[in-house]
Every structure is written in C-alpha cells, then in structure tokens.
Coordinates of C-alpha atoms and ligand atoms in Angstrom, one line a residue:
M10 CA 68.4 86.8 64.2
T11 CA 64.7 86.7 65.3
A12 CA 62.7 84.1 67.1
T13 CA 58.9 84.4 66.6
T14 CA 56.6 83.2 69.4
S15 CA 53.1 82.0 69.2
T16 CA 52.1 85.2 71.0
E17 CA 53.5 87.2 68.1
I18 CA 56.0 89.1 70.2
D19 CA 59.3 88.9 68.3
F20 CA 62.5 88.4 70.2
A21 CA 65.7 89.7 68.7
L22 CA 68.6 87.6 69.9
R23 CA 71.7 89.7 70.6
P24 CA 74.1 87.6 72.7
A25 CA 76.7 89.5 74.7
A26 CA 79.9 90.2 72.8
S27 CA 82.1 89.3 75.8
P28 CA 80.4 86.9 78.3
L29 CA 82.2 86.2 81.5
P30 CA 85.1 83.8 80.9
A31 CA 84.3 80.2 82.0
E32 CA 86.9 80.3 84.8
E33 CA 85.4 83.4 86.3
R34 CA 81.9 82.0 86.0
E35 CA 83.0 78.7 87.8
R36 CA 84.5 80.8 90.6
L37 CA 81.3 82.7 91.1
L38 CA 79.2 79.5 90.9
A39 CA 81.2 77.9 93.7
D40 CA 79.7 80.2 96.3
P41 CA 76.9 82.3 94.7
G42 CA 75.0 83.4 97.8
F43 CA 71.5 84.6 97.0
G44 CA 70.7 87.4 94.5
Q45 CA 74.3 88.7 94.4
V46 CA 75.6 87.3 91.1
F47 CA 73.9 87.7 87.7
T48 CA 74.2 85.9 84.4
D49 CA 75.5 87.3 81.1
H50 CA 72.1 88.1 79.6
M51 CA 68.7 89.5 80.2
V52 CA 65.4 89.6 78.3
T53 CA 63.5 92.9 77.8
I54 CA 60.1 93.6 76.2
R55 CA 58.4 97.0 75.9
W56 CA 54.8 98.0 76.1
S57 CA 53.1 101.2 74.9
E58 CA 49.5 102.2 74.6
D59 CA 49.7 102.4 70.8
R60 CA 51.9 99.3 70.0
G61 CA 51.1 96.9 72.9
W62 CA 53.9 94.5 73.7
H63 CA 56.8 94.8 71.2
G64 CA 60.6 94.9 70.8
G65 CA 61.4 91.7 72.7
R66 CA 65.1 91.2 73.1
L67 CA 67.6 88.9 74.5
E68 CA 70.7 91.0 75.2
A69 CA 73.7 91.4 77.4
Y70 CA 72.9 92.0 81.1
G71 CA 73.5 95.6 81.9
P72 CA 72.3 98.9 83.4
F73 CA 69.3 100.9 82.2
T74 CA 69.5 104.5 81.4
L75 CA 66.3 106.1 82.7
D76 CA 65.2 109.7 83.0
P77 CA 65.1 110.9 86.6
A78 CA 61.4 111.8 86.1
T79 CA 60.6 108.2 85.1
A80 CA 57.3 107.1 86.8
V81 CA 58.6 104.1 88.7
F82 CA 61.1 106.1 90.7
H83 CA 58.3 108.3 92.1
Y84 CA 55.1 106.2 92.3
A85 CA 56.5 102.7 92.5
Q86 CA 54.3 101.3 89.8
E87 CA 56.1 97.9 89.6
V88 CA 55.5 94.2 89.8
F89 CA 57.8 91.2 90.0
E90 CA 58.0 87.4 90.2
G91 CA 60.4 84.9 91.6
L92 CA 60.9 81.3 90.3
K93 CA 63.8 78.9 89.8
A94 CA 65.4 76.8 87.1
Y95 CA 66.8 73.5 88.3
R96 CA 69.4 71.2 86.7
Q97 CA 68.0 67.7 87.2
A98 CA 70.2 64.8 87.8
S99 CA 69.5 63.1 84.5
G100 CA 70.4 66.2 82.5
P101 CA 67.5 68.5 81.7
I102 CA 67.1 72.0 83.0
V103 CA 63.6 72.7 84.1
A104 CA 61.4 75.4 85.7
F105 CA 58.8 74.7 88.3
R106 CA 55.2 75.9 87.4
P107 CA 56.3 78.9 85.4
Q108 CA 52.7 79.3 84.0
A109 CA 51.5 79.8 87.6
N110 CA 54.0 82.6 88.0
A111 CA 52.9 84.1 84.7
A112 CA 49.3 84.1 85.8
R113 CA 50.2 85.6 89.2
F114 CA 52.4 88.3 87.4
N115 CA 49.3 89.3 85.5
R116 CA 47.1 89.4 88.6
S117 CA 49.7 91.7 90.2
A118 CA 49.8 93.8 87.1
V119 CA 46.0 94.3 87.0
R120 CA 46.1 95.4 90.7
M121 CA 48.8 98.0 89.8
A122 CA 46.9 99.1 86.7
M123 CA 49.6 97.7 84.4
P124 CA 49.3 95.8 81.2
E125 CA 49.1 91.9 81.2
L126 CA 51.8 90.0 79.4
P127 CA 50.6 87.0 77.5
E128 CA 51.6 83.9 79.6
A129 CA 53.3 82.3 76.6
A130 CA 55.6 85.3 76.2
F131 CA 56.5 85.2 79.9
V132 CA 57.4 81.5 79.6
R133 CA 59.2 82.1 76.3
A134 CA 61.4 84.8 77.9
I135 CA 62.4 82.2 80.5
D136 CA 63.1 79.6 77.9
L137 CA 65.3 82.0 75.9
L138 CA 67.3 83.3 78.9
V139 CA 67.9 80.0 80.6
T140 CA 68.9 78.4 77.3
Q141 CA 71.3 81.2 76.5
D142 CA 72.8 81.2 80.0
R143 CA 72.5 77.4 80.7
E144 CA 76.1 77.3 81.8
W145 CA 75.0 79.4 84.8
V146 CA 72.6 76.8 86.1
P147 CA 74.4 75.3 89.1
F148 CA 75.2 71.6 89.1
E149 CA 75.1 71.3 92.9
E150 CA 71.9 69.8 94.2
G151 CA 70.0 72.4 96.3
H152 CA 71.5 75.2 94.2
S153 CA 69.4 76.7 91.3
L154 CA 69.1 79.6 88.9
Y155 CA 66.8 82.1 90.5
L156 CA 64.7 83.9 87.9
R157 CA 63.4 87.4 88.5
P158 CA 60.9 88.8 86.0
F159 CA 59.7 92.3 86.7
M160 CA 57.9 95.2 85.1
I161 CA 58.3 98.9 85.6
A162 CA 56.4 102.1 84.5
T163 CA 58.7 104.0 82.2
N164 CA 56.7 107.1 81.4
R165 CA 58.6 110.4 81.9
G166 CA 56.7 112.9 84.0
L167 CA 55.4 113.5 87.5
G168 CA 51.7 113.6 86.8
V169 CA 49.5 111.2 88.8
N170 CA 46.1 111.5 87.3
K171 CA 46.6 108.3 85.3
P172 CA 48.9 105.3 85.1
S173 CA 52.0 105.3 82.9
P174 CA 51.3 104.8 79.1
T175 CA 54.6 102.8 78.7
Y176 CA 56.2 99.9 80.5
L177 CA 59.3 97.8 80.4
F178 CA 59.3 94.0 81.2
T179 CA 62.7 92.6 82.1
L180 CA 63.9 89.1 83.1
I181 CA 67.2 88.6 84.9
A182 CA 68.7 85.5 86.4
S183 CA 70.9 84.8 89.4
P184 CA 72.6 81.5 90.4
A185 CA 71.6 80.8 94.0
A186 CA 72.7 78.7 96.9
S187 CA 70.3 78.2 99.8
Y188 CA 68.5 81.3 100.8
F189 CA 69.1 81.6 104.6
G190 CA 72.5 79.9 104.3
G191 CA 73.9 77.4 106.8
G192 CA 71.6 74.4 106.0
L193 CA 68.2 74.0 107.6
R194 CA 68.5 76.1 110.7
P195 CA 65.1 77.0 112.1
V196 CA 64.4 80.7 111.9
S197 CA 63.3 82.9 114.7
V198 CA 60.4 85.2 114.0
W199 CA 59.2 88.6 115.4
L200 CA 55.5 89.3 115.7
S201 CA 55.0 92.8 114.5
R202 CA 52.2 94.6 116.3
E203 CA 53.3 98.1 115.4
Y204 CA 53.4 97.7 111.7
T205 CA 51.1 95.9 109.2
R206 CA 52.0 94.6 105.8
A207 CA 48.6 94.7 104.1
A208 CA 45.1 95.9 104.7
P209 CA 41.8 94.9 103.1
G210 CA 41.6 96.5 99.7
G211 CA 45.3 97.1 99.6
T212 CA 48.1 95.4 97.6
G213 CA 48.9 92.5 99.9
A214 CA 48.0 89.9 97.3
A215 CA 50.1 91.6 94.6
K216 CA 53.8 90.9 94.2
T217 CA 54.8 94.6 94.1
G218 CA 58.0 96.2 95.4
G219 CA 56.1 98.7 97.6
N220 CA 55.0 95.9 99.9
Y221 CA 58.7 95.1 100.6
A222 CA 59.6 98.8 100.9
A223 CA 57.0 99.2 103.6
A224 CA 58.2 96.0 105.4
F225 CA 61.9 97.0 106.0
A226 CA 61.1 99.1 109.1
A227 CA 59.5 96.0 110.8
Q228 CA 62.4 93.8 109.5
L229 CA 64.8 96.1 111.3
Q230 CA 62.8 95.7 114.5
A231 CA 62.9 92.0 114.1
L232 CA 66.7 92.1 113.7
A233 CA 67.0 94.4 116.7
G234 CA 64.9 92.0 118.7
G235 CA 67.3 89.2 117.8
C236 CA 65.0 87.6 115.2
D237 CA 65.5 86.6 111.6
Q238 CA 62.2 87.5 110.1
V239 CA 58.9 89.3 110.7
V240 CA 55.6 87.6 111.0
W241 CA 52.7 89.8 109.9
L242 CA 49.3 89.9 111.7
D243 CA 46.1 91.1 110.1
A244 CA 45.7 94.9 109.9
V245 CA 42.2 95.1 111.5
E246 CA 42.5 93.1 114.8
H247 CA 46.3 92.6 114.9
R248 CA 45.5 89.1 116.0
W249 CA 45.3 86.7 113.0
V250 CA 48.6 85.3 111.7
E251 CA 49.1 86.1 108.0
E252 CA 52.5 85.3 106.6
M253 CA 56.3 85.7 107.3
G254 CA 58.5 88.1 105.3
G255 CA 58.3 86.8 101.8
M256 CA 57.0 83.4 102.7
N257 CA 53.7 81.7 103.6
L258 CA 53.3 79.8 106.9
F259 CA 52.1 76.3 107.7
F260 CA 51.1 74.9 111.1
V261 CA 51.4 71.2 111.9
Y262 CA 48.9 69.8 114.4
G263 CA 49.5 66.4 116.0
S264 CA 52.2 63.9 115.0
G265 CA 52.9 60.6 113.3
S266 CA 49.9 59.2 111.4
G267 CA 47.7 61.8 113.1
A268 CA 49.5 64.8 111.8
R269 CA 47.7 67.4 109.7
V270 CA 48.7 70.8 108.4
M271 CA 46.9 74.2 108.2
T272 CA 47.8 77.4 106.4
P273 CA 46.2 80.8 106.8
A274 CA 43.4 81.2 104.1
L275 CA 43.9 83.7 101.3
T276 CA 41.9 86.6 102.6
G277 CA 43.1 89.1 100.0
T278 CA 45.9 90.5 102.2
L279 CA 48.2 87.5 101.8
L280 CA 50.4 86.7 98.9
P281 CA 49.1 83.5 97.2
G282 CA 52.4 81.5 97.2
I283 CA 52.9 78.9 94.5
T284 CA 54.9 76.8 97.0
R285 CA 51.9 77.1 99.5
D286 CA 49.6 75.9 96.7
S287 CA 51.9 73.0 95.8
L288 CA 52.2 71.8 99.4
L289 CA 48.4 72.0 99.8
T290 CA 48.2 69.5 96.9
L291 CA 51.2 67.3 98.0
A292 CA 50.4 66.9 101.7
P293 CA 47.2 64.9 101.3
E294 CA 48.9 62.7 98.8
L295 CA 51.4 61.8 101.5
G296 CA 48.5 61.1 103.9
I297 CA 48.8 64.4 105.7
P298 CA 45.4 66.2 105.6
A299 CA 45.7 69.9 104.7
S300 CA 43.4 72.8 105.2
E301 CA 43.2 76.5 104.9
G302 CA 42.0 78.3 108.0
R303 CA 43.0 80.9 110.5
I304 CA 45.0 81.0 113.7
S305 CA 45.5 83.8 116.2
V306 CA 48.7 84.6 118.0
D307 CA 47.2 83.4 121.3
E308 CA 46.1 80.1 119.7
W309 CA 49.6 79.7 118.3
R310 CA 51.2 80.1 121.7
A311 CA 48.7 78.0 123.5
G312 CA 49.0 75.3 120.8
C313 CA 52.8 75.1 121.3
E314 CA 52.5 75.1 125.0
S315 CA 49.9 72.3 125.1
G316 CA 51.8 70.3 122.4
E317 CA 48.9 70.4 120.0
I318 CA 51.0 72.3 117.5
T319 CA 54.1 70.2 116.9
E320 CA 55.8 72.1 114.0
V321 CA 55.6 75.4 112.1
F322 CA 57.3 76.1 108.8
A323 CA 57.5 78.8 106.2
C324 CA 57.5 78.2 102.5
G325 CA 58.4 80.1 99.3
T326 CA 60.4 79.7 96.2
A327 CA 63.6 81.3 97.5
A328 CA 63.9 79.3 100.7
V329 CA 61.7 76.3 99.8
V330 CA 60.5 75.0 103.2
T331 CA 62.1 76.5 106.3
P332 CA 61.3 75.5 109.9
V333 CA 60.2 78.2 112.4
G334 CA 61.9 77.6 115.8
T335 CA 61.2 80.5 118.1
I336 CA 58.6 83.2 118.2
R337 CA 59.1 86.6 119.9
G338 CA 56.7 89.4 120.4
S339 CA 55.7 92.2 122.8
S340 CA 54.0 89.6 125.1
G341 CA 57.0 87.3 125.4
S342 CA 58.5 84.4 123.5
W343 CA 58.0 80.7 123.0
T344 CA 59.4 77.8 121.1
V345 CA 57.8 75.4 118.6
G346 CA 58.3 71.7 119.6
D347 CA 62.0 71.3 120.7
G348 CA 63.1 74.1 118.3
T349 CA 64.5 71.7 115.7
P350 CA 63.2 70.8 112.2
G351 CA 60.2 68.4 112.6
P352 CA 59.4 65.3 110.5
V353 CA 56.4 66.7 108.7
T354 CA 58.4 69.8 107.7
M355 CA 61.2 67.6 106.4
R356 CA 58.9 65.2 104.6
L357 CA 57.1 67.9 102.7
R358 CA 60.4 69.6 101.9
E359 CA 61.9 66.4 100.6
E360 CA 58.8 65.7 98.4
L361 CA 58.8 69.1 96.8
V362 CA 62.6 69.2 96.2
G363 CA 62.5 65.7 94.9
I364 CA 60.0 66.7 92.2
Q365 CA 61.9 69.8 91.4
Y366 CA 65.3 68.0 91.0
G367 CA 63.7 65.1 89.1
H368 CA 64.2 62.4 91.7
L369 CA 60.4 61.9 92.1
A370 CA 57.8 61.6 89.4
D371 CA 55.9 64.8 88.5
Q372 CA 52.3 63.8 88.6
H373 CA 50.8 67.2 88.3
G374 CA 52.4 68.6 85.2
W375 CA 54.4 71.1 87.3
I376 CA 57.8 70.6 85.6
H377 CA 58.4 72.7 82.5
K378 CA 61.4 71.4 80.5
I379 CA 63.5 74.2 79.2
I380 CA 66.4 72.4 77.6
Ligands
PLP38 C1 56.7 85.6 96.8 C2 56.1 85.7 98.1 C3 55.7 84.5 98.8 C4 55.9 83.1 98.3 O1 55.4 82.8 97.0 P1 56.0 81.6 96.2 O2 55.3 81.6 94.9 O3 55.8 80.4 97.0 O4 57.5 81.9 96.0 C5 55.0 84.7 100.0 N1 54.8 85.9 100.6 C6 55.2 87.0 99.9 C7 55.0 88.3 100.6 C8 55.9 86.9 98.7 O5 56.3 88.1 98.1

C-alpha cells in the first residue's frame, strides 16, 4: 500500500507483523519514564544526491544495520528534533506546532550541510506514525507521546573533504511521563565556568547531537556538585546567561500585577526553543509583559538577593516549564525566591499545558490535529 503526499514523497506502509500485545503495551504505558519505551513503528526516508528524498516508509521499529565506516559515526553529521503528541480530553490526538519543528529541523540541517526535508513531508511522517501507533498515546493528563525525528549522514567512507552524499531521516516515538519525575520540584543548577556550550559562529543554534556530546562533561560536574542541570554562560566573557541543559531560561521580575518576564535574546549561540517562543507570545496576553534581553551571573545573584527577581524557570518541550530553585557556582550559591514554584511560573505553565491538552482555546493555530 502506498500513500502519496503533496510533496511527492511516497510512503510505503508496512505495519509490523507482530506489534506488542495490548496487555504488554498497557503495562509499559503505566510507567513509561522518559525516552525508555518505544512504539511498534518508525518512519524512514532516504536522501541521495541523484534522487533527492525517496523511499519513504512506515515500518516496524527496529535496529539499523550500518557499515562501521558510516559517516555519522565518525564526524557526527546529525540533526534532530523533539516534539509531542497529546491526547486531548475530548478525543483528538494533536501535535503542538509541528511546522515550527519542521522549519527548525531544516535550519539545523543547513548549518550541518545536510539536505532540507520539505516541511509537509516532516509533518506527514508524524501523522503517519502517530496514526499507526495511536494506542501508544497515553491517556493520562501530563503524559504524552514524545516524537523524535532525526537525520544522519549515511555515506560509507572516512574522507572529510565534503559532506556525505546520502542521508537517512527517521522518526521514532516514545510514550513519556514527566521529564524530571516527581512532580514540579524546582531544579538546582550549576553555573559552568570551565566549559562552554556554544561559541559565536559555532553550532549552538542547531539541534545537533554534538552539542549534547560536548555538554556531558559539564553535566557530570553539575551532578558532582549536587545539582540537577548545567546553566551555560556565553563563551566570550563567561558572564552572560544563555540557557540550561536542553531548555531555555526565563527570569521573572516583580510580582502580582507588576510582574514581567525576560528571556535571553537569541544571539546565535542559543537554541531557539519553540516553548520559549510560545511563552513570549502567551505571557503578554495574560498581562505579563515579556521581553528578550540579557542578564549576567552577577545581576542574577543581586536580583535574587534584592528581591527584584522573584522567579526563574526553564522551558522546553520535554519538561514544559520547570522552576529553578537553587543556583550554584564557583563563587557560591543562592536561592530564587523561597525556592518553591512561583505564581508566574505556574500560570504560564498552566496556560501552555491547557492549550496542548485542549482545555483552553488555541488562538494561534498552534494545534495540529493528527487523528
Ligand atoms: C530543544 C532544546 C531547547 C528547547 O526547545 P523546545 O523547542 O522548546 O523544545 C532548548 N535548548 C536546547 C539546547 C535544546 O536542544
């Protein structure tokens, strides 16, 4: 069976001969954790210099066989995305702003000298996989089906004088409970002065695996320092706050009707989060002025000590909106507010989650109905 798309990439539908029995699936869905459990199927699409995108397939989830000399293993030419499908209370299964992920996927691809995938094909892959594996979309509110599209360089050979002439796009899906586990516990963060995540002209704005590979050493230091996550500072002055692990940061100034939020501006070294962008739109609609700016570590600390900064939170698809409680660095540690989730953090979280789960109207065309 073949399903033709408007982008002229054909998808052959080859459902798994033996999907997981319903009872097994229910058992896994009861406590899926994050990124541990995968659905029965995946979508793959190939690209080559002479044929462009071709050979789209929905097939059983399973391992790849790749030559040890495949380019991605050696030179990390790879990009990925992360978004979620939600089961709304009234029945439909939806994705949140998948076109925005498709566009960012292509910006990442261009930075890594990889081919762009037509946005319609990216969204079509999501529609096909989620429709096929709809039984895997959790019913529990707060749970979701995490979608992980990615692309790797598949050329065989160790030459580095030009990028790979062949690529493989794949989409996999993983039912997910909340990312950090244990409800909305504020996270503690480690200010990394020894390592930097991204430098001007580098790959900080691209969602590419190498950024994460380079971050693990700092994450280990954070854990050793008793913290949950790393906060990255700019590479030039080691002073300006950029982002946290795989999430963007927001600072709340003032309180009550005088509260406003600020997030570090996209300087080219930050990852432009879709959650960040959504909150910059939603906050003013709730009467909370929002701006992009910059804040130094010293200003962060002084602001918390004077009470001017009342809340800090991180945001991203995986963990939605997560309060930051304690900050630790080489020059000591401090706490934001009283260390518990603040009202602006909770209000913004509730608004975003309300739209995603269909409790609140979607006034921005962000909800993409899958089935
Ligand atoms: C994915 C990611 C984010 C968050 O982006 P969202 O689109 O909101 O999920 C932030 N920082 C980094 C480094 C990321 O990889």
